[in-house]
């Protein structure tokens, strides 16, 4: 709008100390662009010359519409805009800018002859950032533009920080997703190492319960063929939890199956019974010169499919139980020290006759030490009572109700410790 | 980990905290190792405040026993509560450690050793 006055004479322009710095600024740093929107050509020219003398790069627009187009195409962030213009006024331009996403903030200084309180409120509500009253003092305009620059610099720093935060969050999320994916794969591998519905153990059968505390577990158990008539079995709990325990668990599971187990003659040469085997393995695992970092509690044994005779070795593990067909509950044991703790210790085997309908129950301490929300352990007594109450119940149903009972006892889906139970049931003629 | 530690007649006496589990196993292991390395390997561990020991905690105690015995010393345990005692019996470790009711009994045993 024409008719305004500038208090800085035009002659001063060329003599202003800033003028001489313009060339240097252009080459040394990014020059701030300012868009001047005014329908009066003389104002555009004058403000543009003034701003150029302060080191700004100027763009001019004769209307709000043209100005909007320039904001869009040039990414200009600092705008000096007249209030009263035909078609679209300064406050209307402000509203349009605020409603549009330019990908950056646009700082708008309105030039106006109005100084009424209501006008100021209207302009701020429309989204103006600042005002300069006409006729204006050039130094005031300059100071206001510096404020705008500071705010834009802050805004830019914030958005850069935000971007960096978002990027790092994204990379953490990716890493987390990868870890979850790897853990799920590891958990699948671990599950593959548990007993499958096996024909080779007939007439015996095996049912089991496995509830790991985290995705991967330090517990493991399985059955394997040793000779045509002899089965091997193990259930163990590696000290600690999580990935280190899971890796040790995989290593131990391999060690517990004698090399060449599928080849009867090799086995006869190498496997002289579970007690000698475990004694040997303990000497391999326990380093007499090092202090232990990890160990495992183990039940390990053999079962003769023809006779139902078992040889069982216990290494620091909760004593397994036998639930006889008639309802008697017997303890096997006691055993020896955990595996991998002390070199030179030896193990002894316990013998057990597993007849048709008898159930040999191996479990980890995760069962009896499963805590309710108040911290009370499920305990041996409740475990034994549950087993006794299931004498006439099918083993798969027994396993199912034990799992349900423990989950109900725990009250949450997360466990403190891995829960493993393996039941081998005697078959054949009774 | 700051363990309550004092020395009496050349015996290192250490009191363990309420819980010796996986979360603090590495710290406890290092702290006990420092005490064993800095002393004569003759040691009493007081478990009267210790209510929870898990498998990692047990490994720390066994590791310390091994370190002490390597220095021709030993590690005596005292003040064992029922829960910890049950764990020692389950793992048969009560056959490996010397276990005493209280500190004075352990100190007497050291005096006679």
mmCIF file of C-alpha atoms in Angstrom, chain A residues 26-392:
data_model
loop_
_atom_site.group_PDB
_atom_site.id
_atom_site.type_symbol
_atom_site.label_atom_id
_atom_site.label_comp_id
_atom_site.label_asym_id
_atom_site.label_seq_id
_atom_site.Cartn_x
_atom_site.Cartn_y
_atom_site.Cartn_z
ATOM 1 C CA UNK A 26 27.156 -14.218 -0.308
ATOM 2 C CA UNK A 27 30.304 -16.244 -0.580
ATOM 3 C CA UNK A 28 30.832 -17.219 3.029
ATOM 4 C CA UNK A 29 27.463 -18.281 4.329
ATOM 5 C CA UNK A 30 23.980 -19.053 3.209
ATOM 6 C CA UNK A 31 22.213 -15.763 2.669
ATOM 7 C CA UNK A 32 18.789 -15.515 4.252
ATOM 8 C CA UNK A 33 16.080 -15.074 1.675
ATOM 9 C CA UNK A 34 13.272 -12.627 2.423
ATOM 10 C CA UNK A 35 10.067 -12.389 0.434
ATOM 11 C CA UNK A 36 8.517 -8.920 0.228
ATOM 12 C CA UNK A 37 4.827 -8.891 -0.629
ATOM 13 C CA UNK A 38 3.273 -5.524 -1.392
ATOM 14 C CA UNK A 39 0.948 -4.300 -4.099
ATOM 15 C CA UNK A 40 2.822 -0.964 -4.282
ATOM 16 C CA UNK A 41 5.805 -1.132 -6.614
ATOM 17 C CA UNK A 42 7.692 1.685 -4.896
ATOM 18 C CA UNK A 43 7.416 0.000 -1.527
ATOM 19 C CA UNK A 44 8.624 -3.298 -2.983
ATOM 20 C CA UNK A 45 11.569 -1.546 -4.528
ATOM 21 C CA UNK A 46 12.470 0.406 -1.430
ATOM 22 C CA UNK A 47 12.159 -2.440 1.104
ATOM 23 C CA UNK A 48 13.975 -4.726 -1.264
ATOM 24 C CA UNK A 49 16.900 -2.290 -1.583
ATOM 25 C CA UNK A 50 16.964 -1.780 2.169
ATOM 26 C CA UNK A 51 17.018 -5.516 2.899
ATOM 27 C CA UNK A 52 19.659 -6.133 0.248
ATOM 28 C CA UNK A 53 21.818 -3.498 1.930
ATOM 29 C CA UNK A 54 21.532 -5.544 5.169
ATOM 30 C CA UNK A 55 22.747 -8.631 3.438
ATOM 31 C CA UNK A 56 19.470 -10.400 2.654
ATOM 32 C CA UNK A 57 18.615 -11.932 -0.664
ATOM 33 C CA UNK A 58 15.235 -10.525 -1.642
ATOM 34 C CA UNK A 59 12.291 -11.828 -3.597
ATOM 35 C CA UNK A 60 9.309 -9.678 -4.425
ATOM 36 C CA UNK A 61 5.651 -10.369 -5.063
ATOM 37 C CA UNK A 62 2.967 -7.888 -6.076
ATOM 38 C CA UNK A 63 0.106 -9.899 -4.558
ATOM 39 C CA UNK A 64 -0.535 -12.425 -1.808
ATOM 40 C CA UNK A 65 -1.269 -15.123 -4.420
ATOM 41 C CA UNK A 66 2.049 -14.532 -6.166
ATOM 42 C CA UNK A 67 3.741 -14.557 -2.763
ATOM 43 C CA UNK A 68 2.207 -17.934 -1.882
ATOM 44 C CA UNK A 69 3.515 -19.316 -5.156
ATOM 45 C CA UNK A 70 7.024 -18.075 -4.337
ATOM 46 C CA UNK A 71 6.907 -19.587 -0.826
ATOM 47 C CA UNK A 72 6.001 -22.874 -2.434
ATOM 48 C CA UNK A 73 8.666 -22.810 -5.145
ATOM 49 C CA UNK A 74 11.613 -21.080 -3.437
ATOM 50 C CA UNK A 75 11.248 -22.443 0.101
ATOM 51 C CA UNK A 76 11.585 -18.874 1.403
ATOM 52 C CA UNK A 77 11.032 -18.802 5.146
ATOM 53 C CA UNK A 78 11.032 -15.117 6.074
ATOM 54 C CA UNK A 79 8.210 -12.925 4.714
ATOM 55 C CA UNK A 80 7.544 -9.214 5.039
ATOM 56 C CA UNK A 81 3.971 -8.616 3.947
ATOM 57 C CA UNK A 82 1.695 -5.597 3.644
ATOM 58 C CA UNK A 83 -1.606 -5.788 5.501
ATOM 59 C CA UNK A 84 -4.009 -4.126 3.085
ATOM 60 C CA UNK A 85 -3.912 -5.513 -0.428
ATOM 61 C CA UNK A 86 -6.623 -6.180 -3.022
ATOM 62 C CA UNK A 87 -7.894 -9.777 -3.442
ATOM 63 C CA UNK A 88 -6.059 -11.279 -0.500
ATOM 64 C CA UNK A 89 -4.979 -9.309 2.558
ATOM 65 C CA UNK A 90 -1.935 -9.889 4.758
ATOM 66 C CA UNK A 91 -3.945 -11.682 7.517
ATOM 67 C CA UNK A 92 -5.610 -13.876 4.862
ATOM 68 C CA UNK A 93 -2.190 -14.812 3.538
ATOM 69 C CA UNK A 94 -1.158 -15.699 7.098
ATOM 70 C CA UNK A 95 -4.175 -18.000 7.456
ATOM 71 C CA UNK A 96 -3.436 -19.720 4.155
ATOM 72 C CA UNK A 97 0.240 -20.225 5.061
ATOM 73 C CA UNK A 98 -0.650 -21.726 8.447
ATOM 74 C CA UNK A 99 -3.121 -24.094 6.818
ATOM 75 C CA UNK A 100 -0.543 -25.306 4.309
ATOM 76 C CA UNK A 101 2.347 -27.679 4.921
ATOM 77 C CA UNK A 102 5.409 -26.231 3.216
ATOM 78 C CA UNK A 103 7.747 -28.638 5.017
ATOM 79 C CA UNK A 104 9.233 -25.753 6.992
ATOM 80 C CA UNK A 105 8.086 -22.851 9.135
ATOM 81 C CA UNK A 106 7.286 -19.506 7.449
ATOM 82 C CA UNK A 107 7.922 -16.467 9.630
ATOM 83 C CA UNK A 108 5.643 -13.557 8.673
ATOM 84 C CA UNK A 109 6.107 -9.920 9.612
ATOM 85 C CA UNK A 110 3.106 -7.784 8.733
ATOM 86 C CA UNK A 111 3.586 -4.149 7.779
ATOM 87 C CA UNK A 112 0.632 -2.038 8.806
ATOM 88 C CA UNK A 113 -0.524 1.466 9.491
ATOM 89 C CA UNK A 114 -3.066 0.029 11.905
ATOM 90 C CA UNK A 115 -2.158 -0.022 15.540
ATOM 91 C CA UNK A 116 -5.542 -0.715 17.021
ATOM 92 C CA UNK A 117 -5.468 -3.455 19.682
ATOM 93 C CA UNK A 118 -8.251 -5.348 17.899
ATOM 94 C CA UNK A 119 -6.272 -5.316 14.655
ATOM 95 C CA UNK A 120 -3.194 -6.748 16.359
ATOM 96 C CA UNK A 121 -5.224 -9.530 17.940
ATOM 97 C CA UNK A 122 -6.827 -10.324 14.588
ATOM 98 C CA UNK A 123 -3.461 -10.501 12.864
ATOM 99 C CA UNK A 124 -1.883 -12.704 15.549
ATOM 100 C CA UNK A 125 -4.903 -14.991 15.474
ATOM 101 C CA UNK A 126 -4.517 -15.249 11.718
ATOM 102 C CA UNK A 127 -0.979 -16.512 12.258
ATOM 103 C CA UNK A 128 1.259 -13.453 11.899
ATOM 104 C CA UNK A 129 4.474 -13.694 13.873
ATOM 105 C CA UNK A 130 5.236 -10.011 14.251
ATOM 106 C CA UNK A 131 4.352 -6.479 13.187
ATOM 107 C CA UNK A 132 6.060 -3.404 12.075
ATOM 108 C CA UNK A 133 3.916 -0.245 12.136
ATOM 109 C CA UNK A 134 4.001 2.156 9.254
ATOM 110 C CA UNK A 135 5.622 4.551 8.973
ATOM 111 C CA UNK A 136 8.431 2.343 10.128
ATOM 112 C CA UNK A 137 11.867 2.887 11.515
ATOM 113 C CA UNK A 138 14.264 0.877 9.344
ATOM 114 C CA UNK A 139 16.251 -0.192 12.406
ATOM 115 C CA UNK A 140 13.069 -1.561 13.989
ATOM 116 C CA UNK A 141 12.329 -3.583 10.847
ATOM 117 C CA UNK A 142 15.896 -4.842 10.853
ATOM 118 C CA UNK A 143 15.696 -5.869 14.514
ATOM 119 C CA UNK A 144 12.375 -7.640 13.899
ATOM 120 C CA UNK A 145 13.877 -9.554 10.961
ATOM 121 C CA UNK A 146 16.743 -10.664 13.200
ATOM 122 C CA UNK A 147 14.229 -11.992 15.715
ATOM 123 C CA UNK A 148 12.626 -13.864 12.842
ATOM 124 C CA UNK A 149 15.991 -15.291 11.798
ATOM 125 C CA UNK A 150 16.714 -16.443 15.354
ATOM 126 C CA UNK A 151 13.357 -18.154 15.630
ATOM 127 C CA UNK A 152 13.769 -19.812 12.244
ATOM 128 C CA UNK A 153 17.256 -20.998 13.250
ATOM 129 C CA UNK A 154 15.787 -22.444 16.453
ATOM 130 C CA UNK A 155 12.989 -24.033 14.500
ATOM 131 C CA UNK A 156 15.467 -25.555 12.096
ATOM 132 C CA UNK A 157 17.647 -26.894 14.896
ATOM 133 C CA UNK A 158 14.599 -28.436 16.542
ATOM 134 C CA UNK A 159 13.411 -30.052 13.364
ATOM 135 C CA UNK A 160 16.917 -31.408 12.699
ATOM 136 C CA UNK A 161 17.013 -32.843 16.216
ATOM 137 C CA UNK A 162 13.563 -34.299 15.687
ATOM 138 C CA UNK A 163 14.674 -35.864 12.456
ATOM 139 C CA UNK A 164 17.772 -37.314 14.141
ATOM 140 C CA UNK A 165 15.625 -38.650 16.985
ATOM 141 C CA UNK A 166 13.167 -40.193 14.586
ATOM 142 C CA UNK A 167 15.998 -41.766 12.623
ATOM 143 C CA UNK A 168 17.616 -43.256 15.714
ATOM 144 C CA UNK A 169 14.241 -44.429 16.948
ATOM 145 C CA UNK A 170 13.682 -46.074 13.603
ATOM 146 C CA UNK A 171 17.049 -47.809 13.727
ATOM 147 C CA UNK A 172 16.372 -49.005 17.290
ATOM 148 C CA UNK A 173 13.002 -50.289 16.192
ATOM 149 C CA UNK A 174 14.637 -52.106 13.291
ATOM 150 C CA UNK A 175 17.286 -53.615 15.573
ATOM 151 C CA UNK A 176 14.625 -54.618 18.090
ATOM 152 C CA UNK A 177 12.490 -56.203 15.390
ATOM 153 C CA UNK A 178 15.559 -58.079 14.134
ATOM 154 C CA UNK A 179 16.371 -59.348 17.631
ATOM 155 C CA UNK A 180 12.755 -60.453 18.144
ATOM 156 C CA UNK A 181 12.840 -62.206 14.800
ATOM 157 C CA UNK A 182 16.141 -63.954 15.655
ATOM 158 C CA UNK A 183 14.856 -64.953 19.085
ATOM 159 C CA UNK A 184 11.698 -66.401 17.570
ATOM 160 C CA UNK A 185 13.852 -68.422 15.155
ATOM 161 C CA UNK A 186 16.077 -69.572 18.038
ATOM 162 C CA UNK A 187 12.980 -70.550 20.027
ATOM 163 C CA UNK A 188 11.766 -72.637 17.058
ATOM 164 C CA UNK A 189 15.150 -74.397 16.899
ATOM 165 C CA UNK A 190 14.941 -75.100 20.636
ATOM 166 C CA UNK A 191 11.446 -76.536 20.295
ATOM 167 C CA UNK A 192 12.686 -78.823 17.541
ATOM 168 C CA UNK A 193 15.079 -80.311 20.099
ATOM 169 C CA UNK A 194 12.178 -81.430 22.317
ATOM 170 C CA UNK A 195 10.584 -84.873 21.969
ATOM 171 C CA UNK A 196 8.368 -85.398 18.931
ATOM 172 C CA UNK A 197 5.493 -87.840 18.836
ATOM 173 C CA UNK A 198 7.845 -90.758 18.410
ATOM 174 C CA UNK A 199 7.047 -94.215 17.225
ATOM 175 C CA UNK A 200 10.451 -95.484 18.307
ATOM 176 C CA UNK A 201 9.629 -95.395 22.011
ATOM 177 C CA UNK A 202 6.587 -97.670 21.721
ATOM 178 C CA UNK A 203 5.220 -99.329 23.806
ATOM 179 C CA UNK A 204 6.277 -96.447 26.059
ATOM 180 C CA UNK A 205 4.924 -92.973 25.569
ATOM 181 C CA UNK A 206 6.169 -89.517 26.347
ATOM 182 C CA UNK A 207 4.174 -86.379 27.173
ATOM 183 C CA UNK A 208 5.688 -83.068 28.101
ATOM 184 C CA UNK A 209 5.137 -79.467 29.180
ATOM 185 C CA UNK A 210 7.493 -76.641 28.234
ATOM 186 C CA UNK A 211 6.869 -73.053 29.332
ATOM 187 C CA UNK A 212 10.010 -70.933 28.810
ATOM 188 C CA UNK A 213 10.430 -67.768 30.914
ATOM 189 C CA UNK A 214 11.713 -65.845 27.897
ATOM 190 C CA UNK A 215 11.606 -66.798 24.237
ATOM 191 C CA UNK A 216 14.720 -68.910 24.519
ATOM 192 C CA UNK A 217 15.401 -71.162 27.432
ATOM 193 C CA UNK A 218 18.110 -72.862 29.443
ATOM 194 C CA UNK A 219 15.927 -75.915 30.017
ATOM 195 C CA UNK A 220 15.828 -78.797 27.600
ATOM 196 C CA UNK A 221 14.771 -82.428 27.537
ATOM 197 C CA UNK A 222 14.573 -85.217 24.994
ATOM 198 C CA UNK A 223 14.619 -88.917 24.261
ATOM 199 C CA UNK A 224 16.984 -90.579 21.829
ATOM 200 C CA UNK A 225 17.700 -94.068 20.581
ATOM 201 C CA UNK A 226 20.920 -95.641 21.849
ATOM 202 C CA UNK A 227 20.596 -99.179 20.577
ATOM 203 C CA UNK A 228 17.695 -101.143 19.168
ATOM 204 C CA UNK A 229 16.284 -101.737 22.627
ATOM 205 C CA UNK A 230 17.822 -98.977 24.681
ATOM 206 C CA UNK A 231 16.518 -95.411 24.866
ATOM 207 C CA UNK A 232 18.430 -92.522 26.354
ATOM 208 C CA UNK A 233 16.714 -89.536 27.943
ATOM 209 C CA UNK A 234 17.677 -86.280 29.602
ATOM 210 C CA UNK A 235 16.150 -83.247 31.231
ATOM 211 C CA UNK A 236 18.380 -80.411 32.333
ATOM 212 C CA UNK A 237 18.413 -76.802 33.478
ATOM 213 C CA UNK A 238 21.408 -74.597 32.620
ATOM 214 C CA UNK A 239 22.235 -71.880 35.173
ATOM 215 C CA UNK A 240 21.222 -68.333 34.232
ATOM 216 C CA UNK A 241 18.613 -67.272 31.689
ATOM 217 C CA UNK A 242 18.220 -65.880 28.214
ATOM 218 C CA UNK A 243 20.569 -66.195 25.260
ATOM 219 C CA UNK A 244 23.768 -67.322 27.089
ATOM 220 C CA UNK A 245 21.816 -70.070 28.862
ATOM 221 C CA UNK A 246 20.147 -71.061 25.591
ATOM 222 C CA UNK A 247 23.504 -71.416 23.812
ATOM 223 C CA UNK A 248 24.914 -73.526 26.644
ATOM 224 C CA UNK A 249 21.721 -75.545 26.596
ATOM 225 C CA UNK A 250 22.177 -76.324 22.881
ATOM 226 C CA UNK A 251 25.794 -77.320 23.482
ATOM 227 C CA UNK A 252 24.861 -79.572 26.397
ATOM 228 C CA UNK A 253 22.003 -81.210 24.493
ATOM 229 C CA UNK A 254 24.527 -82.252 21.818
ATOM 230 C CA UNK A 255 27.014 -83.502 24.413
ATOM 231 C CA UNK A 256 24.407 -85.668 26.140
ATOM 232 C CA UNK A 257 23.725 -87.740 23.052
ATOM 233 C CA UNK A 258 26.752 -90.042 22.714
ATOM 234 C CA UNK A 259 28.513 -89.725 19.367
ATOM 235 C CA UNK A 260 27.330 -92.361 16.987
ATOM 236 C CA UNK A 261 24.307 -93.038 19.159
ATOM 237 C CA UNK A 262 22.407 -94.289 16.146
ATOM 238 C CA UNK A 263 25.079 -96.847 15.452
ATOM 239 C CA UNK A 264 24.721 -99.652 17.918
ATOM 240 C CA UNK A 265 28.266 -101.004 17.791
ATOM 241 C CA UNK A 266 29.886 -97.590 18.225
ATOM 242 C CA UNK A 267 27.627 -97.036 21.197
ATOM 243 C CA UNK A 268 28.551 -100.315 22.820
ATOM 244 C CA UNK A 269 32.203 -99.336 22.603
ATOM 245 C CA UNK A 270 31.777 -95.766 23.810
ATOM 246 C CA UNK A 271 28.782 -95.829 26.109
ATOM 247 C CA UNK A 272 29.352 -97.702 29.339
ATOM 248 C CA UNK A 273 26.164 -96.603 31.075
ATOM 249 C CA UNK A 274 24.769 -93.221 32.084
ATOM 250 C CA UNK A 275 26.757 -92.827 35.332
ATOM 251 C CA UNK A 276 30.144 -93.342 33.655
ATOM 252 C CA UNK A 277 29.053 -91.206 30.728
ATOM 253 C CA UNK A 278 28.036 -88.296 32.961
ATOM 254 C CA UNK A 279 31.202 -88.612 35.055
ATOM 255 C CA UNK A 280 33.250 -88.339 31.856
ATOM 256 C CA UNK A 281 31.211 -85.452 30.538
ATOM 257 C CA UNK A 282 31.548 -83.597 33.853
ATOM 258 C CA UNK A 283 35.321 -83.866 33.640
ATOM 259 C CA UNK A 284 35.201 -82.393 30.149
ATOM 260 C CA UNK A 285 32.987 -79.497 31.220
ATOM 261 C CA UNK A 286 34.501 -78.654 34.612
ATOM 262 C CA UNK A 287 37.835 -76.937 34.276
ATOM 263 C CA UNK A 288 39.858 -77.675 37.424
ATOM 264 C CA UNK A 289 41.900 -74.483 36.932
ATOM 265 C CA UNK A 290 39.032 -72.085 36.330
ATOM 266 C CA UNK A 291 36.236 -70.823 38.505
ATOM 267 C CA UNK A 292 32.858 -71.836 37.209
ATOM 268 C CA UNK A 293 30.626 -69.373 35.479
ATOM 269 C CA UNK A 294 27.856 -71.734 34.519
ATOM 270 C CA UNK A 295 26.750 -75.261 35.199
ATOM 271 C CA UNK A 296 23.710 -77.423 34.644
ATOM 272 C CA UNK A 297 21.511 -79.576 36.811
ATOM 273 C CA UNK A 298 20.751 -82.759 34.904
ATOM 274 C CA UNK A 299 18.742 -85.952 34.954
ATOM 275 C CA UNK A 300 20.172 -88.439 32.532
ATOM 276 C CA UNK A 301 19.375 -92.076 31.979
ATOM 277 C CA UNK A 302 18.551 -95.088 29.878
ATOM 278 C CA UNK A 303 15.410 -97.130 29.476
ATOM 279 C CA UNK A 304 15.307 -100.693 28.220
ATOM 280 C CA UNK A 305 12.214 -100.982 26.072
ATOM 281 C CA UNK A 306 11.931 -104.737 26.556
ATOM 282 C CA UNK A 307 12.169 -104.841 30.323
ATOM 283 C CA UNK A 308 11.184 -101.332 31.383
ATOM 284 C CA UNK A 309 14.406 -101.125 33.396
ATOM 285 C CA UNK A 310 15.745 -97.606 33.829
ATOM 286 C CA UNK A 311 19.156 -96.404 34.936
ATOM 287 C CA UNK A 312 18.920 -92.854 36.170
ATOM 288 C CA UNK A 313 21.670 -90.407 37.106
ATOM 289 C CA UNK A 314 20.844 -87.153 38.887
ATOM 290 C CA UNK A 315 23.290 -84.247 38.879
ATOM 291 C CA UNK A 316 22.108 -81.539 41.293
ATOM 292 C CA UNK A 317 18.611 -81.646 39.817
ATOM 293 C CA UNK A 318 15.225 -81.895 41.600
ATOM 294 C CA UNK A 319 14.688 -85.606 42.202
ATOM 295 C CA UNK A 320 12.412 -87.201 39.627
ATOM 296 C CA UNK A 321 9.268 -89.011 40.759
ATOM 297 C CA UNK A 322 7.492 -92.199 39.815
ATOM 298 C CA UNK A 323 3.726 -92.262 39.971
ATOM 299 C CA UNK A 324 2.890 -95.938 40.126
ATOM 300 C CA UNK A 325 -0.183 -97.270 38.435
ATOM 301 C CA UNK A 326 -1.583 -98.058 41.872
ATOM 302 C CA UNK A 327 -1.199 -94.459 43.053
ATOM 303 C CA UNK A 328 2.063 -94.636 45.031
ATOM 304 C CA UNK A 329 4.419 -91.709 44.491
ATOM 305 C CA UNK A 330 8.117 -92.562 44.812
ATOM 306 C CA UNK A 331 11.234 -90.400 44.831
ATOM 307 C CA UNK A 332 14.303 -91.373 42.848
ATOM 308 C CA UNK A 333 17.643 -90.283 44.249
ATOM 309 C CA UNK A 334 19.401 -88.572 45.870
ATOM 310 C CA UNK A 335 21.896 -87.640 43.219
ATOM 311 C CA UNK A 336 25.276 -86.040 42.867
ATOM 312 C CA UNK A 337 26.554 -82.517 42.281
ATOM 313 C CA UNK A 338 25.526 -80.333 39.346
ATOM 314 C CA UNK A 339 27.304 -80.966 36.048
ATOM 315 C CA UNK A 340 30.289 -78.795 35.165
ATOM 316 C CA UNK A 341 31.052 -77.539 38.688
ATOM 317 C CA UNK A 342 33.779 -79.743 40.099
ATOM 318 C CA UNK A 343 36.150 -81.901 38.107
ATOM 319 C CA UNK A 344 36.792 -85.365 39.460
ATOM 320 C CA UNK A 345 33.398 -86.035 41.034
ATOM 321 C CA UNK A 346 31.607 -89.212 40.094
ATOM 322 C CA UNK A 347 27.973 -90.101 39.638
ATOM 323 C CA UNK A 348 25.969 -93.157 40.512
ATOM 324 C CA UNK A 349 22.943 -94.562 38.788
ATOM 325 C CA UNK A 350 19.639 -95.352 40.433
ATOM 326 C CA UNK A 351 17.593 -98.203 39.096
ATOM 327 C CA UNK A 352 13.909 -98.200 38.438
ATOM 328 C CA UNK A 353 11.477 -100.643 36.945
ATOM 329 C CA UNK A 354 8.912 -98.868 34.825
ATOM 330 C CA UNK A 355 5.908 -101.102 34.331
ATOM 331 C CA UNK A 356 2.797 -100.577 32.256
ATOM 332 C CA UNK A 357 0.829 -97.600 33.583
ATOM 333 C CA UNK A 358 3.702 -96.333 35.742
ATOM 334 C CA UNK A 359 4.735 -92.770 35.055
ATOM 335 C CA UNK A 360 8.270 -91.497 35.411
ATOM 336 C CA UNK A 361 8.154 -87.738 35.978
ATOM 337 C CA UNK A 362 11.140 -85.487 35.331
ATOM 338 C CA UNK A 363 10.746 -81.765 36.002
ATOM 339 C CA UNK A 364 12.707 -78.553 36.490
ATOM 340 C CA UNK A 365 12.602 -76.342 39.590
ATOM 341 C CA UNK A 366 10.584 -73.841 37.545
ATOM 342 C CA UNK A 367 7.555 -75.984 38.475
ATOM 343 C CA UNK A 368 7.936 -75.993 42.245
ATOM 344 C CA UNK A 369 9.427 -72.488 42.396
ATOM 345 C CA UNK A 370 6.697 -70.916 40.276
ATOM 346 C CA UNK A 371 5.552 -67.938 42.380
ATOM 347 C CA UNK A 372 2.067 -66.501 42.736
ATOM 348 C CA UNK A 373 1.606 -62.689 42.673
ATOM 349 C CA UNK A 374 2.289 -62.607 46.429
ATOM 350 C CA UNK A 375 5.623 -64.424 45.984
ATOM 351 C CA UNK A 376 4.418 -67.785 47.351
ATOM 352 C CA UNK A 377 5.970 -70.800 45.632
ATOM 353 C CA UNK A 378 3.775 -73.474 44.082
ATOM 354 C CA UNK A 379 5.921 -75.886 46.051
ATOM 355 C CA UNK A 380 6.537 -79.582 46.108
ATOM 356 C CA UNK A 381 3.476 -80.408 48.205
ATOM 357 C CA UNK A 382 0.984 -78.949 45.696
ATOM 358 C CA UNK A 383 2.868 -80.567 42.822
ATOM 359 C CA UNK A 384 2.710 -83.976 44.484
ATOM 360 C CA UNK A 385 -0.951 -83.551 45.387
ATOM 361 C CA UNK A 386 -1.768 -82.712 41.779
ATOM 362 C CA UNK A 387 0.116 -85.801 40.572
ATOM 363 C CA UNK A 388 -1.645 -88.059 43.090
ATOM 364 C CA UNK A 389 -5.011 -86.677 42.028
ATOM 365 C CA UNK A 390 -4.228 -87.721 38.450
ATOM 366 C CA UNK A 391 -3.549 -91.439 38.975
ATOM 367 C CA UNK A 392 -6.514 -92.483 36.857
#
